[in-house]
Short mmCIF file of C-alpha atoms in Angstrom, two decimals:
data_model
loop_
_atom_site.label_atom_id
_atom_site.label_comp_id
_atom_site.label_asym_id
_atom_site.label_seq_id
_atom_site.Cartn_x
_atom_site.Cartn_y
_atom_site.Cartn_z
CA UNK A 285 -13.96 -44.82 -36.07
CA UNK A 286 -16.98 -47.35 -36.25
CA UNK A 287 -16.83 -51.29 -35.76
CA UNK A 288 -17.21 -53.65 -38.39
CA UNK A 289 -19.43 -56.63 -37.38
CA UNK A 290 -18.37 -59.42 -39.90
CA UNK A 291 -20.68 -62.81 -40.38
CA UNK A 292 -18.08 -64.55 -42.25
CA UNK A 293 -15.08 -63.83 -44.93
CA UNK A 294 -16.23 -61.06 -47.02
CA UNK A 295 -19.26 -60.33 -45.49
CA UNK A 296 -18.49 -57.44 -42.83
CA UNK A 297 -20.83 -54.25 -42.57
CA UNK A 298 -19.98 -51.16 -40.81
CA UNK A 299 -22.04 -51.00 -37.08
CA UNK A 300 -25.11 -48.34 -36.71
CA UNK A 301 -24.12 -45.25 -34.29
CA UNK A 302 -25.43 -45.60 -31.35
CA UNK A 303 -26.93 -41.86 -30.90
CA UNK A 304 -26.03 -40.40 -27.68
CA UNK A 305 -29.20 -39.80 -26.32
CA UNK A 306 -29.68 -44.01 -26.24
CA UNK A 307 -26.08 -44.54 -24.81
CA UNK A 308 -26.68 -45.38 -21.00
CA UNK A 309 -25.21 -42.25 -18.94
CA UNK A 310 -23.21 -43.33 -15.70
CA UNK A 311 -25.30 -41.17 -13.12
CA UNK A 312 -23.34 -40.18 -10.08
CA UNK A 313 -23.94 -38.25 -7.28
CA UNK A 314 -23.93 -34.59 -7.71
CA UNK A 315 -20.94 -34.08 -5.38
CA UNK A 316 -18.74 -36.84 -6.55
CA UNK A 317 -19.43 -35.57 -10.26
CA UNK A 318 -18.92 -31.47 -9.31
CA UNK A 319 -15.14 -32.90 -7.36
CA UNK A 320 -14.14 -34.94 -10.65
CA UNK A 321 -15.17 -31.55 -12.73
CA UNK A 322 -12.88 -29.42 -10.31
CA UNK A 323 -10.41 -32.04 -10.21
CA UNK A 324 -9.91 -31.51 -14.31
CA UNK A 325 -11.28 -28.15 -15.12
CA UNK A 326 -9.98 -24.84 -13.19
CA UNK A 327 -13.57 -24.24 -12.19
CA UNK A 328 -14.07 -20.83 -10.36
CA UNK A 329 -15.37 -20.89 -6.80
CA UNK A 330 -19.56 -22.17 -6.49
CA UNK A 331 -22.13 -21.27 -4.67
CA UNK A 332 -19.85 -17.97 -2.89
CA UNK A 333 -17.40 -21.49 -1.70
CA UNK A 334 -13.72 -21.06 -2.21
CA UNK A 335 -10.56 -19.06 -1.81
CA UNK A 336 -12.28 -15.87 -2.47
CA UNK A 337 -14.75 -15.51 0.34
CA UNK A 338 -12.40 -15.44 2.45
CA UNK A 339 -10.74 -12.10 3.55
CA UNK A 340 -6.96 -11.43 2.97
CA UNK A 341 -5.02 -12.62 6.16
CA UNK A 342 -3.12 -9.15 6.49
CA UNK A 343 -6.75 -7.40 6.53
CA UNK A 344 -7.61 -9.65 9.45
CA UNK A 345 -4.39 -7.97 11.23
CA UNK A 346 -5.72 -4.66 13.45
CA UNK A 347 -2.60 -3.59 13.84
CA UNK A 348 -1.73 -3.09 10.29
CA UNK A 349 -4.79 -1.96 9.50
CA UNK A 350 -4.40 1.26 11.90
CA UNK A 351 -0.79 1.77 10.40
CA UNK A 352 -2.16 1.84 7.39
CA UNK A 353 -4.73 4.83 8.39
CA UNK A 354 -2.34 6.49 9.55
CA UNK A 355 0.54 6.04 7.22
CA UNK A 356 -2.59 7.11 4.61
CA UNK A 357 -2.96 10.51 6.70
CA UNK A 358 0.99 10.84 6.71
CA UNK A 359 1.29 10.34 3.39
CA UNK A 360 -1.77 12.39 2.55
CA UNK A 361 0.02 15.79 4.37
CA UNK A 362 2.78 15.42 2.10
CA UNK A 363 1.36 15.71 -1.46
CA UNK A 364 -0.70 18.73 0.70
CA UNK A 365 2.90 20.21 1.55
CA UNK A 366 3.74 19.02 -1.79
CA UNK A 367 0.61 21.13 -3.26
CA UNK A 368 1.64 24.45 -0.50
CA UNK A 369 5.19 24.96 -2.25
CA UNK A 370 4.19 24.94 -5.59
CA UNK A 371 1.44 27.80 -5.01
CA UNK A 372 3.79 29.72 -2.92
CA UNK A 373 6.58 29.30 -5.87
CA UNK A 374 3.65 30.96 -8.37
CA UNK A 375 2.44 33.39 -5.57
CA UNK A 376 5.93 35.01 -5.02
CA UNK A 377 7.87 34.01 -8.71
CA UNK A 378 10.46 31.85 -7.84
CA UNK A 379 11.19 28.90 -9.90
CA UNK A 380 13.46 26.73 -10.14
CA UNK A 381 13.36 26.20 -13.47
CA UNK A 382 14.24 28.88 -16.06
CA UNK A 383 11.83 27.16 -18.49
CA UNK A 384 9.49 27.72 -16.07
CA UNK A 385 10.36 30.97 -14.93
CA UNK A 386 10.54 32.09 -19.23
CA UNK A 387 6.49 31.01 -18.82
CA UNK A 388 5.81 33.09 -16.06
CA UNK A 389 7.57 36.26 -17.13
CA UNK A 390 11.07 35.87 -17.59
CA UNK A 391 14.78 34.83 -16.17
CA UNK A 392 14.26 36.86 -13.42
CA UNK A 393 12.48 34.66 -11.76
CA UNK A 394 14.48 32.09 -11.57
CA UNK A 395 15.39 32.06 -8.53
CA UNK A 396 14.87 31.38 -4.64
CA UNK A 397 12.71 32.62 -2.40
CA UNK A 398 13.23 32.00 1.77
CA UNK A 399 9.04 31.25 1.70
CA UNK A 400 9.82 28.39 -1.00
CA UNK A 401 12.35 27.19 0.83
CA UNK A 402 10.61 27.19 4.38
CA UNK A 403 8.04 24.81 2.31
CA UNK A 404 11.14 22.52 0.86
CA UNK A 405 12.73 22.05 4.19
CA UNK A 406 9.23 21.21 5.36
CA UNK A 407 8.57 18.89 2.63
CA UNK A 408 12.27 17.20 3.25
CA UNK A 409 12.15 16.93 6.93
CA UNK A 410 8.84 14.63 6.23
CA UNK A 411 10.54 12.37 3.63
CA UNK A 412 13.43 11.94 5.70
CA UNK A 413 11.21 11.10 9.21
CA UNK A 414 7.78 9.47 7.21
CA UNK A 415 9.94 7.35 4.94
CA UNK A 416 11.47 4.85 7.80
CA UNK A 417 8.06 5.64 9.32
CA UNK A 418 6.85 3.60 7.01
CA UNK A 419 8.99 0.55 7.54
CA UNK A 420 9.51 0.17 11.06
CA UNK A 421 5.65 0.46 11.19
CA UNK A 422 5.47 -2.20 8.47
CA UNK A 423 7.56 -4.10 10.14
CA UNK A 424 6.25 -3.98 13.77
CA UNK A 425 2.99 -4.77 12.64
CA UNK A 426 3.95 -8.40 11.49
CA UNK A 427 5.19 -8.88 15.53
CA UNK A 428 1.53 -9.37 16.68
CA UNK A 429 1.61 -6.98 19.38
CA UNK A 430 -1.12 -4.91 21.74
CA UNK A 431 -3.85 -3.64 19.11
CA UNK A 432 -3.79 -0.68 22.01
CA UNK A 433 0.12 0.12 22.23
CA UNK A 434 0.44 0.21 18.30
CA UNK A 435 -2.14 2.49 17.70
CA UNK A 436 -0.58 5.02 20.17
CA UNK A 437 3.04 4.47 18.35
CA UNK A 438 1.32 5.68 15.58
CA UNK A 439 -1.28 8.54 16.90
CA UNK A 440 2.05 9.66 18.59
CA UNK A 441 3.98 9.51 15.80
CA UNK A 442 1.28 10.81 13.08
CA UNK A 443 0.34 13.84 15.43
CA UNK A 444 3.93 14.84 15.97
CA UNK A 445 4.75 15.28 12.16
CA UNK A 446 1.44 17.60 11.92
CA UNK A 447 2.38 19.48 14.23
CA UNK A 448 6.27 19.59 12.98
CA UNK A 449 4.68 20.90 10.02
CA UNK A 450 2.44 23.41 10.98
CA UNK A 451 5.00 24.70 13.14
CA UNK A 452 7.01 24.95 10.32
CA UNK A 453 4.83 26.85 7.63
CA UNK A 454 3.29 29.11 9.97
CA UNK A 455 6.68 29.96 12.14
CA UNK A 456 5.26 29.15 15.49
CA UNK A 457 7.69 30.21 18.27
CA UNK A 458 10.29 27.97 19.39
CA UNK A 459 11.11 25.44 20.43
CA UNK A 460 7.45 24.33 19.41
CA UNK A 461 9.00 22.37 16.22
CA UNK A 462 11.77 20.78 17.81
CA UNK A 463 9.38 19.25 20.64
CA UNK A 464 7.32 17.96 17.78
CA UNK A 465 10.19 16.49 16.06
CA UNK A 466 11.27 14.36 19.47
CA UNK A 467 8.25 13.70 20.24
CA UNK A 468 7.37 11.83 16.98
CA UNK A 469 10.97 10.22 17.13
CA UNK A 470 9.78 7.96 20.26
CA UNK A 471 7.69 5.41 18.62
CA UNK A 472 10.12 4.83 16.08
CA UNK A 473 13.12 4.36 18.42
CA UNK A 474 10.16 2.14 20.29
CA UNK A 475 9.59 -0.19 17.13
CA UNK A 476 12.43 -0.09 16.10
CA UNK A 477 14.05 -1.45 19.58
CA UNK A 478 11.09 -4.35 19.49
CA UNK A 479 11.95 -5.30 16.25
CA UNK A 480 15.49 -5.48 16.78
CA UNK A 481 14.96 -7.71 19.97
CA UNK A 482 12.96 -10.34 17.91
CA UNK A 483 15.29 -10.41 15.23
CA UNK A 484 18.22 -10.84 16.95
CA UNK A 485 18.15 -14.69 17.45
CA UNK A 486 18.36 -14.64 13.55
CA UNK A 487 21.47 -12.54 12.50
#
């Protein structure tokens, strides 16, 4: 609200406005002004400055950055084993459905098929092994250690379960699955020993 200026009893007038562009403006430096605006406003980052130039810390980490290319590849081979039963349930009728077999020509086809199966095992075998895969190399990769000695954990580890599963599809001669299978078990005993070393100060 204005001021009143009064001269005397009865004889008070309302002040002029001032307009703003004759107020004197306290000029500070740009700096000190730009703080006191992010001090008030949640002002984004200026000038590329702030928290999101700078890269994630876990992306900075080399070793969790090659488990996560390989856990990607791992991962990746079992919607493709995934993708292999379901054409081989269509290629020989054998569903496990009998909606599904009533689509693709009747009850009689619901039913199994070794070929299917070969493919489930498969598929099992890598959610049972991938699965902790996936933790311990989580895990491990938080204990700074050798950029070198994690990556072969998990080239050994990655390379074993393709070759578990080839083995398996394509019936290669024994024992050719079973060395795959311990051979891709070592890095995970291996992390899993490290991790249990460091924690064990805590339980």
């Amino acid at each position: 609200m204005g001021q009143l200026h009064c001269h005397g009893p009865g004889r008070c007038r309302p002040a002029m406005a001032v307009p703003y562009s004759t107020r004197p403006l306290n000029v500070r430096h740009p700096s000190s002004t730009t703080s006191a605006l992010r001090a008030v406003l949640p002002l984004g980052p200026i000038h590329g400055q702030g928290r999101s130039s700078a890269p994630p810390r876990m992306m900075e980490n080399t070793v969790f950055l090659s488990f996560a290319f390989y856990s990607t590849i791992l991962i990746l081979k079992m919607y493709v084993v995934a993708i292999i039963t379901g054409q081989v349930r269509l290629r020989k009728k054998a569903f496990a459905n009998p909606e599904d077999a009533l689509r693709n020509g009747g009850l009689q086809y619901y039913r199994e098929d070794p070929d299917v199966e070969r493919c489930r095992r498969a598929h099992r075998n890598d959610m049972e092994n991938i699965f902790p895969f996936l933790f311990l190399g989580a895990v491990y990769s938080l204990l700074e250690p050798s950029p070198a000695v994690a990556r072969v954990h998990f080239f050994i580890f990655c390379v074993g379960r393709i070759v578990h599963t080839v083995a398996y599809l394509l019936r290669l001669r024994a024992p050719t699955r079973s060395v795959a299978y311990g051979v891709a078990q070592l890095p995970c005993f291996s992390m899993a020993l490290q991790i249990l070393l460091v924690a064990a100060p805590y339980w």
